């Protein structure tokens, strides 16, 4: 079982000392509760996820990963600690993310929040959680400045400011790239942030930027932008978009005969990109914290995920799975299942966590410290670039 060895050690250290049994007293903000008849403590954790709308595949993968981890954790800690997930749908909209955050904090009284899915949603919801002293952790929020909202804001999502430069550098070396064109969605905070990182990286690597084109989330026709870009004959195209727009861009580009490598931001890091673009997705690259088959833990996670959901997990599922283990591990390390302040401090102090995405800990700004993997789409599958 994933993390079984660790869980046994942690359970013995925390639970045998009776730390959780005392969580009702001394908590700065009481959440969850305990079953007095059994002594079992409950950690009530809120989730804000993009479950309906054009990016719902992200939210589905995230909640699948969370629920798989929840099942394992509750089995491991049966009778001692129960993880209760309270899941809210943001539909990818800032106003709904704000409403969900207020409900989880004030009505459901959660000890911490995982999500929202999009960086723009996190920029809207994180200040609310921070001002209420509730730890909030993004599993897919990769834009620059996510954790700047305050000390209660964390993420285990690999920032694009780290992933994109590593991916571009590796592809430039591999493909001998000299000239690039850029495309990005100008009405999406995550995409604008990714574009800025791409432009900065291209300049630092001494690449010639032959053209830059914008579009908006929901656009379906990219003929004008790609025609202009193709006329400049770039060696590669860098695209900051969500998977749906990215898939349409790849399909149109290949149809027009623009067969150069495309390097995407984190929006490219989804099987939905390949599903959307089909063979046109081949020769696309993306930086990622996750590659199935990277370790025995990852292999075991993939096996269990496929058994439960009938399909392979993606990066979003893997990071969400790790996120619930990270939050639960921190609750156990704090010795309190319902103390928001104690959870924040325990998250900050987490060291050498071993998840399915590899070794992990937070830096001083509560961003992840972890390895970047560069993936290449070949015949419809993501392959690790070595």
Tab-separated table of C-alpha atoms in Angstrom:
chain	number	residue	atom	x	y	z
A	1	UNK	CA	0.000	0.000	0.000
A	2	UNK	CA	1.214	3.490	-0.754
A	3	UNK	CA	3.160	4.988	2.127
A	4	UNK	CA	2.325	2.024	4.309
A	5	UNK	CA	5.730	2.036	5.959
A	6	UNK	CA	5.565	5.737	6.621
A	7	UNK	CA	2.002	5.580	7.807
A	8	UNK	CA	2.835	2.898	10.309
A	9	UNK	CA	5.703	4.958	11.733
A	10	UNK	CA	3.667	8.143	11.825
A	11	UNK	CA	0.657	6.425	13.320
A	12	UNK	CA	2.747	4.907	16.063
A	13	UNK	CA	4.526	8.161	16.842
A	14	UNK	CA	1.460	10.366	16.888
A	15	UNK	CA	-1.443	8.201	17.832
A	16	UNK	CA	0.223	6.015	20.456
A	17	UNK	CA	1.151	9.160	22.353
A	18	UNK	CA	-2.486	10.066	22.463
A	19	UNK	CA	-1.891	13.355	20.687
A	20	UNK	CA	-5.010	13.160	18.650
A	21	UNK	CA	-7.095	12.274	21.646
A	22	UNK	CA	-6.316	15.703	23.056
A	23	UNK	CA	-7.131	17.675	19.954
A	24	UNK	CA	-10.330	19.113	21.343
A	25	UNK	CA	-8.473	21.153	23.933
A	26	UNK	CA	-6.062	23.898	23.073
A	27	UNK	CA	-7.194	24.166	19.456
A	28	UNK	CA	-7.163	27.763	18.249
A	29	UNK	CA	-10.148	27.042	15.988
A	30	UNK	CA	-12.135	23.877	16.598
A	31	UNK	CA	-13.155	21.996	13.464
A	32	UNK	CA	-14.201	18.439	12.728
A	33	UNK	CA	-14.854	16.551	15.938
A	34	UNK	CA	-14.613	13.253	17.712
A	35	UNK	CA	-16.782	10.225	18.213
A	36	UNK	CA	-16.714	9.874	22.007
A	37	UNK	CA	-17.913	6.302	21.855
A	38	UNK	CA	-14.996	5.168	19.682
A	39	UNK	CA	-12.388	7.859	20.287
A	40	UNK	CA	-12.024	8.376	16.550
A	41	UNK	CA	-11.071	11.914	15.521
A	42	UNK	CA	-12.302	13.545	12.334
A	43	UNK	CA	-10.277	15.870	10.137
A	44	UNK	CA	-12.756	17.796	8.013
A	45	UNK	CA	-10.946	18.977	4.872
A	46	UNK	CA	-12.599	21.193	2.273
A	47	UNK	CA	-12.071	20.789	-1.469
A	48	UNK	CA	-12.758	23.394	-4.170
A	49	UNK	CA	-12.578	21.818	-7.618
A	50	UNK	CA	-13.398	22.617	-11.267
A	51	UNK	CA	-16.048	19.891	-11.674
A	52	UNK	CA	-18.354	21.327	-14.359
A	53	UNK	CA	-17.625	23.303	-17.518
A	54	UNK	CA	-14.902	23.314	-20.158
A	55	UNK	CA	-12.075	22.296	-17.809
A	56	UNK	CA	-13.952	19.696	-15.819
A	57	UNK	CA	-11.413	16.982	-16.682
A	58	UNK	CA	-8.966	18.746	-14.361
A	59	UNK	CA	-11.450	18.680	-11.491
A	60	UNK	CA	-12.433	15.087	-12.137
A	61	UNK	CA	-8.814	13.935	-12.011
A	62	UNK	CA	-8.157	15.949	-8.855
A	63	UNK	CA	-11.165	14.630	-6.951
A	64	UNK	CA	-10.423	11.083	-8.123
A	65	UNK	CA	-6.919	11.364	-6.680
A	66	UNK	CA	-8.231	12.812	-3.428
A	67	UNK	CA	-10.874	10.125	-2.981
A	68	UNK	CA	-8.372	7.324	-3.612
A	69	UNK	CA	-6.052	8.780	-0.975
A	70	UNK	CA	-9.001	9.279	1.403
A	71	UNK	CA	-9.976	5.593	1.113
A	72	UNK	CA	-6.412	4.492	1.896
A	73	UNK	CA	-5.927	6.899	4.787
A	74	UNK	CA	-9.227	6.005	6.428
A	75	UNK	CA	-8.423	2.302	6.156
A	76	UNK	CA	-4.950	2.839	7.634
A	77	UNK	CA	-6.262	4.951	10.529
A	78	UNK	CA	-9.576	3.239	11.128
A	79	UNK	CA	-10.823	3.944	14.646
A	80	UNK	CA	-8.231	6.681	15.216
A	81	UNK	CA	-8.468	9.335	12.523
A	82	UNK	CA	-11.093	9.806	9.816
A	83	UNK	CA	-10.559	12.136	6.854
A	84	UNK	CA	-13.848	13.735	5.835
A	85	UNK	CA	-13.769	15.553	2.460
A	86	UNK	CA	-16.300	18.331	1.845
A	87	UNK	CA	-16.226	18.920	-1.924
A	88	UNK	CA	-17.483	22.093	-3.646
A	89	UNK	CA	-17.681	22.819	-7.398
A	90	UNK	CA	-16.169	26.124	-8.570
A	91	UNK	CA	-16.948	25.538	-12.285
A	92	UNK	CA	-13.654	27.298	-13.018
A	93	UNK	CA	-15.127	30.667	-11.949
A	94	UNK	CA	-13.639	33.080	-9.438
A	95	UNK	CA	-16.976	34.090	-7.896
A	96	UNK	CA	-17.948	30.470	-7.300
A	97	UNK	CA	-14.525	29.732	-5.822
A	98	UNK	CA	-15.033	32.622	-3.396
A	99	UNK	CA	-18.516	31.382	-2.451
A	100	UNK	CA	-17.163	27.875	-1.918
A	101	UNK	CA	-14.306	29.129	0.270
A	102	UNK	CA	-16.662	31.123	2.488
A	103	UNK	CA	-19.011	28.148	2.860
A	104	UNK	CA	-16.220	25.731	3.742
A	105	UNK	CA	-14.664	28.125	6.258
A	106	UNK	CA	-17.767	29.492	7.955
A	107	UNK	CA	-20.463	26.835	7.516
A	108	UNK	CA	-18.550	23.559	7.249
A	109	UNK	CA	-15.788	24.693	9.613
A	110	UNK	CA	-13.043	22.781	7.818
A	111	UNK	CA	-9.518	22.563	9.227
A	112	UNK	CA	-7.949	23.181	5.822
A	113	UNK	CA	-8.783	23.497	2.120
A	114	UNK	CA	-7.359	21.744	-0.960
A	115	UNK	CA	-7.845	23.706	-4.197
A	116	UNK	CA	-9.178	25.602	-6.095
A	117	UNK	CA	-8.144	24.166	-9.462
A	118	UNK	CA	-7.212	27.257	-11.497
A	119	UNK	CA	-4.662	29.894	-10.555
A	120	UNK	CA	-7.191	32.687	-11.142
A	121	UNK	CA	-9.587	30.996	-8.724
A	122	UNK	CA	-6.795	30.661	-6.156
A	123	UNK	CA	-5.896	34.343	-6.453
A	124	UNK	CA	-9.563	35.062	-5.567
A	125	UNK	CA	-10.079	32.473	-2.801
A	126	UNK	CA	-6.675	32.385	-1.092
A	127	UNK	CA	-6.925	35.850	0.545
A	128	UNK	CA	-10.219	34.766	2.145
A	129	UNK	CA	-8.703	31.616	3.597
A	130	UNK	CA	-5.607	33.499	4.709
A	131	UNK	CA	-7.561	36.248	6.473
A	132	UNK	CA	-9.566	33.574	8.317
A	133	UNK	CA	-6.448	31.650	9.362
A	134	UNK	CA	-7.325	28.569	7.308
A	135	UNK	CA	-4.513	26.688	5.520
A	136	UNK	CA	-5.269	26.372	1.802
A	137	UNK	CA	-3.186	24.258	-0.589
A	138	UNK	CA	-3.308	24.293	-4.390
A	139	UNK	CA	-2.591	21.042	-6.190
A	140	UNK	CA	-2.750	22.503	-9.714
A	141	UNK	CA	-2.189	26.246	-9.280
A	142	UNK	CA	1.055	26.918	-11.112
A	143	UNK	CA	1.013	30.672	-11.808
A	144	UNK	CA	3.646	33.013	-10.416
A	145	UNK	CA	2.785	34.572	-7.033
A	146	UNK	CA	0.183	32.052	-5.821
A	147	UNK	CA	1.553	31.897	-2.267
A	148	UNK	CA	2.043	35.653	-1.968
A	149	UNK	CA	-1.465	35.940	-0.456
A	150	UNK	CA	-0.113	34.994	2.962
A	151	UNK	CA	1.374	32.480	5.387
A	152	UNK	CA	-1.628	30.133	5.214
A	153	UNK	CA	-1.328	29.640	1.428
A	154	UNK	CA	0.577	26.560	0.187
A	155	UNK	CA	0.838	24.549	-3.011
A	156	UNK	CA	2.299	21.208	-4.023
A	157	UNK	CA	1.731	22.127	-7.687
A	158	UNK	CA	5.042	22.684	-9.422
A	159	UNK	CA	5.139	26.401	-10.380
A	160	UNK	CA	5.443	27.131	-14.090
A	161	UNK	CA	8.264	29.520	-13.219
A	162	UNK	CA	10.269	26.346	-12.503
A	163	UNK	CA	8.714	23.821	-14.945
A	164	UNK	CA	8.630	25.947	-18.118
A	165	UNK	CA	12.301	27.047	-18.112
A	166	UNK	CA	13.431	23.450	-17.544
A	167	UNK	CA	11.227	22.185	-20.388
A	168	UNK	CA	12.191	24.924	-22.846
A	169	UNK	CA	15.897	24.545	-22.090
A	170	UNK	CA	15.818	20.775	-22.618
A	171	UNK	CA	13.805	21.001	-25.862
A	172	UNK	CA	15.991	23.802	-27.249
A	173	UNK	CA	19.067	21.634	-26.696
A	174	UNK	CA	17.405	18.497	-28.082
A	175	UNK	CA	15.823	20.101	-31.173
A	176	UNK	CA	18.536	22.744	-31.884
A	177	UNK	CA	15.960	25.543	-31.715
A	178	UNK	CA	16.938	29.129	-32.588
A	179	UNK	CA	13.619	30.906	-33.387
A	180	UNK	CA	10.296	30.619	-31.548
A	181	UNK	CA	6.773	32.040	-31.712
A	182	UNK	CA	4.544	32.495	-28.664
A	183	UNK	CA	0.775	32.093	-28.181
A	184	UNK	CA	-1.270	32.583	-25.017
A	185	UNK	CA	-4.790	33.110	-23.686
A	186	UNK	CA	-4.923	36.758	-22.646
A	187	UNK	CA	-8.025	36.461	-20.423
A	188	UNK	CA	-6.706	33.740	-18.113
A	189	UNK	CA	-4.364	34.632	-15.198
A	190	UNK	CA	-2.636	31.251	-15.341
A	191	UNK	CA	-1.993	31.556	-19.095
A	192	UNK	CA	-0.738	35.137	-18.870
A	193	UNK	CA	1.649	34.121	-16.095
A	194	UNK	CA	2.871	31.157	-18.173
A	195	UNK	CA	3.391	33.378	-21.210
A	196	UNK	CA	5.522	35.820	-19.207
A	197	UNK	CA	7.687	32.925	-18.027
A	198	UNK	CA	7.991	31.620	-21.601
A	199	UNK	CA	9.003	35.022	-22.956
A	200	UNK	CA	11.535	35.555	-20.152
A	201	UNK	CA	12.990	32.087	-20.689
A	202	UNK	CA	13.277	32.553	-24.462
A	203	UNK	CA	15.131	35.805	-23.976
A	204	UNK	CA	17.461	34.316	-21.363
A	205	UNK	CA	18.306	31.470	-23.740
A	206	UNK	CA	19.035	33.937	-26.547
A	207	UNK	CA	16.182	32.718	-28.768
A	208	UNK	CA	14.710	34.973	-31.446
A	209	UNK	CA	10.979	35.586	-30.845
A	210	UNK	CA	9.558	35.914	-34.371
A	211	UNK	CA	5.910	36.517	-33.371
A	212	UNK	CA	3.505	36.619	-30.399
A	213	UNK	CA	-0.225	35.991	-30.777
A	214	UNK	CA	-3.086	36.028	-28.261
A	215	UNK	CA	-6.492	34.389	-28.020
A	216	UNK	CA	-9.187	33.939	-25.362
A	217	UNK	CA	-10.422	30.928	-23.411
A	218	UNK	CA	-13.254	29.374	-25.381
A	219	UNK	CA	-12.007	30.433	-28.821
A	220	UNK	CA	-12.316	27.723	-31.457
A	221	UNK	CA	-10.677	29.210	-34.577
A	222	UNK	CA	-6.907	29.802	-34.511
A	223	UNK	CA	-6.373	30.088	-38.277
A	224	UNK	CA	-5.357	33.756	-38.288
A	225	UNK	CA	-2.799	33.427	-35.496
A	226	UNK	CA	-1.242	30.234	-36.884
A	227	UNK	CA	-1.137	31.545	-40.464
A	228	UNK	CA	0.814	34.579	-39.285
A	229	UNK	CA	3.126	32.440	-37.159
A	230	UNK	CA	3.765	29.916	-39.947
A	231	UNK	CA	4.847	32.725	-42.278
A	232	UNK	CA	7.666	33.595	-39.834
A	233	UNK	CA	9.004	30.008	-39.973
A	234	UNK	CA	9.742	29.423	-36.248
A	235	UNK	CA	11.661	26.336	-35.108
A	236	UNK	CA	9.104	25.834	-32.300
A	237	UNK	CA	5.927	27.375	-30.874
A	238	UNK	CA	5.453	28.022	-27.150
A	239	UNK	CA	1.794	27.929	-26.030
A	240	UNK	CA	0.296	28.952	-22.697
A	241	UNK	CA	-3.273	27.617	-22.622
A	242	UNK	CA	-5.624	25.125	-21.021
A	243	UNK	CA	-5.848	21.676	-22.631
A	244	UNK	CA	-8.965	22.371	-24.685
A	245	UNK	CA	-7.540	25.410	-26.471
A	246	UNK	CA	-4.122	23.710	-26.686
A	247	UNK	CA	-5.652	20.698	-28.435
A	248	UNK	CA	-7.446	22.884	-30.959
A	249	UNK	CA	-4.261	24.849	-31.649
A	250	UNK	CA	-2.270	21.662	-32.259
A	251	UNK	CA	-4.954	20.245	-34.547
A	252	UNK	CA	-5.103	23.395	-36.668
A	253	UNK	CA	-1.316	23.782	-36.772
A	254	UNK	CA	-0.746	20.237	-38.065
A	255	UNK	CA	-3.603	20.676	-40.568
A	256	UNK	CA	-1.780	23.737	-41.913
A	257	UNK	CA	1.506	21.854	-42.123
A	258	UNK	CA	3.117	23.580	-39.139
A	259	UNK	CA	4.863	20.473	-37.813
A	260	UNK	CA	7.467	22.031	-35.532
A	261	UNK	CA	7.671	21.135	-31.821
A	262	UNK	CA	5.087	22.815	-29.579
A	263	UNK	CA	6.110	23.447	-25.963
A	264	UNK	CA	3.168	23.938	-23.632
A	265	UNK	CA	2.645	25.188	-20.121
A	266	UNK	CA	0.937	23.086	-17.493
A	267	UNK	CA	-2.284	23.080	-19.511
A	268	UNK	CA	-0.621	20.644	-21.914
A	269	UNK	CA	-0.050	18.233	-19.054
A	270	UNK	CA	-3.273	16.252	-19.454
A	271	UNK	CA	-4.366	13.152	-21.397
A	272	UNK	CA	-7.259	15.338	-22.528
A	273	UNK	CA	-4.815	17.254	-24.736
A	274	UNK	CA	-4.021	14.045	-26.632
A	275	UNK	CA	-7.685	13.030	-26.677
A	276	UNK	CA	-8.595	16.430	-28.128
A	277	UNK	CA	-5.799	16.669	-30.717
A	278	UNK	CA	-5.285	13.007	-31.595
A	279	UNK	CA	-2.174	12.443	-33.730
A	280	UNK	CA	-1.705	16.217	-33.936
A	281	UNK	CA	-0.519	16.160	-30.310
A	282	UNK	CA	2.636	14.284	-31.294
A	283	UNK	CA	5.815	16.333	-30.899
A	284	UNK	CA	4.357	18.422	-28.082
A	285	UNK	CA	6.450	18.913	-24.939
A	286	UNK	CA	5.634	19.875	-21.344
A	287	UNK	CA	7.446	20.094	-17.993
A	288	UNK	CA	5.870	18.040	-15.209
A	289	UNK	CA	6.432	16.814	-11.660
A	290	UNK	CA	4.764	13.529	-12.596
A	291	UNK	CA	5.643	10.618	-14.822
A	292	UNK	CA	3.911	7.237	-14.390
A	293	UNK	CA	6.441	4.509	-13.817
A	294	UNK	CA	8.920	6.832	-12.154
A	295	UNK	CA	9.082	4.815	-8.913
A	296	UNK	CA	7.505	1.813	-7.139
A	297	UNK	CA	5.141	4.245	-5.390
A	298	UNK	CA	4.071	5.701	-8.731
A	299	UNK	CA	3.594	2.223	-10.205
A	300	UNK	CA	1.393	1.190	-7.274
A	301	UNK	CA	-0.622	4.409	-7.501
A	302	UNK	CA	-1.231	3.902	-11.250
A	303	UNK	CA	-2.355	0.316	-10.622
A	304	UNK	CA	-4.831	1.308	-7.897
A	305	UNK	CA	-6.129	4.300	-9.837
A	306	UNK	CA	-6.796	2.171	-12.923
A	307	UNK	CA	-8.550	-0.464	-10.810
A	308	UNK	CA	-10.812	2.162	-9.220
A	309	UNK	CA	-11.519	4.456	-12.166
A	310	UNK	CA	-10.780	2.383	-15.289
A	311	UNK	CA	-8.223	4.797	-16.717
A	312	UNK	CA	-4.708	6.041	-16.097
A	313	UNK	CA	-4.071	8.935	-13.690
A	314	UNK	CA	-2.607	12.210	-14.906
A	315	UNK	CA	-0.494	14.819	-13.157
A	316	UNK	CA	-3.553	16.434	-11.567
A	317	UNK	CA	-4.694	13.170	-9.999
A	318	UNK	CA	-1.175	12.384	-8.768
A	319	UNK	CA	-0.610	15.792	-7.189
A	320	UNK	CA	-4.051	15.736	-5.540
A	321	UNK	CA	-3.363	12.248	-4.168
A	322	UNK	CA	-0.076	13.482	-2.707
A	323	UNK	CA	-1.750	16.646	-1.391
A	324	UNK	CA	-4.163	14.754	0.865
A	325	UNK	CA	-1.298	12.647	2.206
A	326	UNK	CA	0.708	15.844	2.805
A	327	UNK	CA	-2.158	17.501	4.672
A	328	UNK	CA	-3.008	14.382	6.682
A	329	UNK	CA	0.660	13.735	7.495
A	330	UNK	CA	0.913	17.308	8.756
A	331	UNK	CA	-2.208	16.931	10.889
A	332	UNK	CA	-0.717	13.800	12.428
A	333	UNK	CA	2.629	15.523	12.959
A	334	UNK	CA	0.832	18.374	14.732
A	335	UNK	CA	-0.982	15.912	16.967
A	336	UNK	CA	-4.272	17.741	16.377
A	337	UNK	CA	-6.958	16.881	13.847
A	338	UNK	CA	-8.909	20.115	14.088
A	339	UNK	CA	-6.467	22.960	14.716
A	340	UNK	CA	-5.935	25.294	11.766
A	341	UNK	CA	-2.936	27.095	13.251
A	342	UNK	CA	-1.230	23.822	14.177
A	343	UNK	CA	-1.846	22.518	10.657
A	344	UNK	CA	-0.224	25.593	9.116
A	345	UNK	CA	2.890	25.195	11.243
A	346	UNK	CA	3.080	21.454	10.563
A	347	UNK	CA	2.824	22.010	6.804
A	348	UNK	CA	5.668	24.525	6.959
A	349	UNK	CA	7.761	22.036	8.910
A	350	UNK	CA	7.152	19.037	6.641
A	351	UNK	CA	10.463	17.560	5.418
A	352	UNK	CA	11.427	14.805	2.972
A	353	UNK	CA	7.874	13.695	2.175
A	354	UNK	CA	7.952	10.789	-0.283
A	355	UNK	CA	4.931	10.851	-2.583
A	356	UNK	CA	3.966	9.373	-5.921
A	357	UNK	CA	5.394	12.508	-7.575
A	358	UNK	CA	8.714	12.030	-5.775
A	359	UNK	CA	10.433	13.677	-2.822
A	360	UNK	CA	8.750	16.847	-1.640
A	361	UNK	CA	8.935	19.661	0.874
A	362	UNK	CA	7.938	23.328	0.968
A	363	UNK	CA	10.433	26.159	0.567
A	364	UNK	CA	10.353	29.293	2.728
A	365	UNK	CA	7.539	30.745	0.576
A	366	UNK	CA	5.473	27.525	0.828
A	367	UNK	CA	6.171	26.542	-2.776
A	368	UNK	CA	7.289	23.006	-3.631
A	369	UNK	CA	10.878	21.831	-3.805
A	370	UNK	CA	10.861	18.874	-6.200
A	371	UNK	CA	12.282	17.478	-9.450
A	372	UNK	CA	11.056	18.600	-12.909
A	373	UNK	CA	10.434	15.930	-15.553
A	374	UNK	CA	10.148	16.868	-19.263
A	375	UNK	CA	7.588	14.853	-21.271
A	376	UNK	CA	7.224	14.416	-25.047
A	377	UNK	CA	4.049	13.192	-26.776
A	378	UNK	CA	4.904	10.257	-29.054
A	379	UNK	CA	2.173	8.265	-30.823
A	380	UNK	CA	-0.398	9.585	-28.402
A	381	UNK	CA	1.542	8.883	-25.204
A	382	UNK	CA	3.608	11.023	-22.863
A	383	UNK	CA	7.220	9.784	-22.838
A	384	UNK	CA	9.981	10.903	-20.487
A	385	UNK	CA	12.732	12.930	-22.179
A	386	UNK	CA	16.064	11.689	-20.802
